[in-house]
Every structure is written in C-alpha cells, then in structure tokens.
Short mmCIF file of C-alpha atoms and ligand atoms in Angstrom, two decimals:
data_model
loop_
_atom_site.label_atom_id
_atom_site.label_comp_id
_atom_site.label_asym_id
_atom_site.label_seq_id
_atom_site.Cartn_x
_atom_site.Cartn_y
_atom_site.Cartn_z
CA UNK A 3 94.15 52.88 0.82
CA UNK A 4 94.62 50.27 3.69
CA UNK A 5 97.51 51.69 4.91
CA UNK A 6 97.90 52.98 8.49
CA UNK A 7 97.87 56.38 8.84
CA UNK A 8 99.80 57.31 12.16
CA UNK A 9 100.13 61.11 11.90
CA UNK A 10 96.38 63.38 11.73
CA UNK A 11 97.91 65.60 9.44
CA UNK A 12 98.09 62.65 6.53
CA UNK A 13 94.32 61.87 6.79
CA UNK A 14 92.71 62.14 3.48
CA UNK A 15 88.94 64.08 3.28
CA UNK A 16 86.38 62.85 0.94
CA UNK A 17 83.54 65.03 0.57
CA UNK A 18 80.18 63.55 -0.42
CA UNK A 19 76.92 62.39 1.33
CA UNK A 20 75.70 59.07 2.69
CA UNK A 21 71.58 58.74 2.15
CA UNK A 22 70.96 57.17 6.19
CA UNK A 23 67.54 57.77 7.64
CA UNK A 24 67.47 56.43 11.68
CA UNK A 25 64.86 55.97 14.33
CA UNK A 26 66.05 56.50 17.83
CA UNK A 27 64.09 54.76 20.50
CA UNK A 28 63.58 56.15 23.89
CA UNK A 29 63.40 53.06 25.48
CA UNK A 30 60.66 52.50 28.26
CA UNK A 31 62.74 54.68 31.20
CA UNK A 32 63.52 57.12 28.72
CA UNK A 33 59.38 57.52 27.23
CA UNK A 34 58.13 57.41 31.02
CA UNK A 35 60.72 60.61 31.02
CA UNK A 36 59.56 62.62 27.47
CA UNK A 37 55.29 61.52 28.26
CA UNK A 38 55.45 63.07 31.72
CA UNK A 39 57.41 66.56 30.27
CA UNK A 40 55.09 67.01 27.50
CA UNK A 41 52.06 66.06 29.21
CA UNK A 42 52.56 67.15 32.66
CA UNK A 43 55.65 69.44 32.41
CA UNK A 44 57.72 67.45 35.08
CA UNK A 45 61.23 65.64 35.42
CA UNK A 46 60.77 61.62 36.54
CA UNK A 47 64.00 60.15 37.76
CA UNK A 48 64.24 56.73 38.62
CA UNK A 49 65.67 55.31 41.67
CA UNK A 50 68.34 52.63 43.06
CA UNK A 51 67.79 51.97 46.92
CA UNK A 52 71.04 49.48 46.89
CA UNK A 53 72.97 52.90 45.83
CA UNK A 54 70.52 55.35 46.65
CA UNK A 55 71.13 57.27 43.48
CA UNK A 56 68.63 59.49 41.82
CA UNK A 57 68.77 58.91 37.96
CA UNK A 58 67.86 62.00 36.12
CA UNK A 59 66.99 61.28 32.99
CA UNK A 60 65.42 57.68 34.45
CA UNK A 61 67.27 54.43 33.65
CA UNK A 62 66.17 51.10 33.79
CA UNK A 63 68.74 49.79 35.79
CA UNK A 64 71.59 50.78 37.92
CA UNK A 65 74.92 51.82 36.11
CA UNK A 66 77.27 52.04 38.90
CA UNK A 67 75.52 48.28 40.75
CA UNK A 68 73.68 47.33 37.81
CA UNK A 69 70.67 46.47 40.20
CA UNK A 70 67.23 46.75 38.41
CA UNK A 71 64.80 46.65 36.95
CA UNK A 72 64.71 50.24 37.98
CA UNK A 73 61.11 52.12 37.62
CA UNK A 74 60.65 55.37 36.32
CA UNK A 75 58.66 56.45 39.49
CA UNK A 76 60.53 59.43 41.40
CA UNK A 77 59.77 62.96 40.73
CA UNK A 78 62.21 65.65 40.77
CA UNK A 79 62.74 69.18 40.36
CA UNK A 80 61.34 71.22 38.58
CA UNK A 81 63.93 73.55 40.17
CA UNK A 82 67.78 72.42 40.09
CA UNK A 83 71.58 73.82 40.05
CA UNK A 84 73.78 74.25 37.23
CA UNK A 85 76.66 72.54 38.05
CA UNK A 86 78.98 72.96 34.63
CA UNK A 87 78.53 74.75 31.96
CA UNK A 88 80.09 75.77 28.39
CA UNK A 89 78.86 78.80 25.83
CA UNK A 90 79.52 77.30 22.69
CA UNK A 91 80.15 79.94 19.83
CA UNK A 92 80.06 77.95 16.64
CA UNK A 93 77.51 75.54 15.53
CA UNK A 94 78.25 71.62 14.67
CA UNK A 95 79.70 72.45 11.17
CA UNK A 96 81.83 75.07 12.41
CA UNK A 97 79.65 78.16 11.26
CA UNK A 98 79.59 80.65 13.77
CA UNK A 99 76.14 81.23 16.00
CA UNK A 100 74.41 84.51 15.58
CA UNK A 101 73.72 84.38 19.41
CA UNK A 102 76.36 82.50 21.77
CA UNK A 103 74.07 79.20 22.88
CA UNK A 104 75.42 78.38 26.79
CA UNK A 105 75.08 74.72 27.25
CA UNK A 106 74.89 73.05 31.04
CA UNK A 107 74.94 70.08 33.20
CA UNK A 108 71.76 70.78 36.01
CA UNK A 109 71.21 68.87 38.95
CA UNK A 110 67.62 68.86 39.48
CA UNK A 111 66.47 69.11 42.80
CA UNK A 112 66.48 65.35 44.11
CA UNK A 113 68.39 63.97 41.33
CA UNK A 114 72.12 62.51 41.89
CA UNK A 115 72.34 62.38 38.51
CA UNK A 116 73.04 65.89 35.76
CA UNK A 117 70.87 66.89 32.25
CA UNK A 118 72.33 67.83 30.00
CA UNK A 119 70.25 70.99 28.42
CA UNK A 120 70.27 74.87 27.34
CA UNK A 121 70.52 77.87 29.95
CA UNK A 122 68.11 80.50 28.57
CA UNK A 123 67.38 84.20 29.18
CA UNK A 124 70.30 84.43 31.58
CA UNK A 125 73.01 86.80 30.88
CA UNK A 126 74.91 86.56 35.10
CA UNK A 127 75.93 82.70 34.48
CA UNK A 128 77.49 80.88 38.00
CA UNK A 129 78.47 76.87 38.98
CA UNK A 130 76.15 76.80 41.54
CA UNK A 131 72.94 78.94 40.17
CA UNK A 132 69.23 77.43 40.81
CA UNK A 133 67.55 77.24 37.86
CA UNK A 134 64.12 76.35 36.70
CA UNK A 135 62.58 74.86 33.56
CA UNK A 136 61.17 77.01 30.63
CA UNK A 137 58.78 74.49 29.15
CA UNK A 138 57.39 75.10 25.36
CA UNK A 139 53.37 75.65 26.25
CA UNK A 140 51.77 73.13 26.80
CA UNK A 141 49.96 72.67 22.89
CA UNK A 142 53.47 72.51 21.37
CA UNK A 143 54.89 70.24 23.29
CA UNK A 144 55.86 66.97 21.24
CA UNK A 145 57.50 64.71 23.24
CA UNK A 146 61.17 65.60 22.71
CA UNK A 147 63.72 67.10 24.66
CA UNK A 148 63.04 70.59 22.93
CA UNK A 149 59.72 70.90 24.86
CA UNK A 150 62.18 72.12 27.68
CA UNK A 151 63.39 75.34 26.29
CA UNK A 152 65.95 74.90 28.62
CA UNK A 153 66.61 76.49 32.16
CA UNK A 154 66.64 79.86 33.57
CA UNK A 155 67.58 81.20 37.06
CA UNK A 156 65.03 80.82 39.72
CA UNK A 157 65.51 83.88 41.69
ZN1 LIG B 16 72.79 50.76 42.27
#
C-alpha cells in the first residue's frame, strides 16, 4: 500500500465516488470580469503601467512584477485573434463528442494577455483569425463564463 510505485503501468485503479460539494470564488478582479459580461456584454482587463501588460481575464496584481493592487478598469475587445487552438474529439471521461468542440486561446483586442474559450459556428479555422464574441442574450445570462457562447470570426 505505501510502497513506491516507479513504473505507470503498476498503478492500481479503485473505482468508487467521493461525496465533495465546492464553491469557487471569483475573487474581486475576477467578479468585476463575469458582472460586466452578463450585464453589459463586455471584456474588462486590468492593467500594469510598470509592465504595461493588459490582463485579460483582470487580475489583481501583476504576475510577471507583482505590482498592484491592479483595478479591473480597462476595456477590451469585444473583437480579438485566435492565437492557438485545439478541436478536442472526446469529452473529459473519454466518451467521444457527437460534434468535434474546437477550443482556443483569443487575444482580445487590447489585451496582452489570452482567454481561454470555445470557437463557434466556424468551420475555416486559422492562428491568426479575428473573432468576435457570441454572447447568450442578454435574459440568460448568469454570470458565468458560459454567457460567452464562445467566439466566431468577425469577417
Ligand atoms: Zn507588472
């Protein structure tokens, strides 16, 4: 049981279920960032002059210089670039995906910073591509991440 296993193929699988309920908190950048996309359908980004980076989601202080406190004050986008991205086939517990779900990393216009979010309703995928938001309307819109559909190309 406490021995050291050394080789991936000797690791022993236990099936069974763990009853753990969580609350994740936003944190005060990160609710300045989900209030303004549900109410007002826009990106805030937060700003560090000593670096002059662009921090897309916001932060409240400065990763690379660690300068803050950092406010959640800059706008950005709506439009950005996809910079990376990945089509993912199966979903988390290896079952496959009745549709392909492409995954990217967008630079929103302004930002220095990528999010992390779904292309949608793009077949002709590129490094490079402007895209814009598709926002949930604006009465289903709950706060999370979700309320962004995800992005789709501009032109
Ligand atoms: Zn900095």
């Amino acid at each position: 049981m406490f021995e050291k296993v050394s080789d991936p193929k000797d690791v022993i699988l236990v099936e069974g279920q763990i009853p753990i309920r969580h609350r994740y908190t936003p944190g005060v950048a990160g609710e300045a960032f989900f209030t303004a996309l549900r109410d007002r359908g826009r990106f805030v980004a937060s700003r560090c002059d000593s670096c002059a980076v662009t921090y897309c989601p916001p932060r409240l202080f400065c990763e690379r210089c660690f300068d803050g406190p950092l406010e959640a004050d800059v706008e950005v986008g709506p439009e950005g670039t996809v910079e990376s991205f990945s089509v993912g086939y199966t979903g988390l517990e290896g079952e496959p995906l009745d549709e392909p779900v492409t995954v990217a990393l967008v630079r929103l216009d302004g930002a220095d910073t990528v999010l992390v979010h779904f292309l949608v309703d793009s077949d002709h995928l590129m490094i490079g591509q402007k895209v814009r938001p598709a926002f949930l309307p604006k009465g289903k819109r709950t706060g999370s991440i979700l309320d962004l559909r995800g992005f789709t190309p501009a032109e």
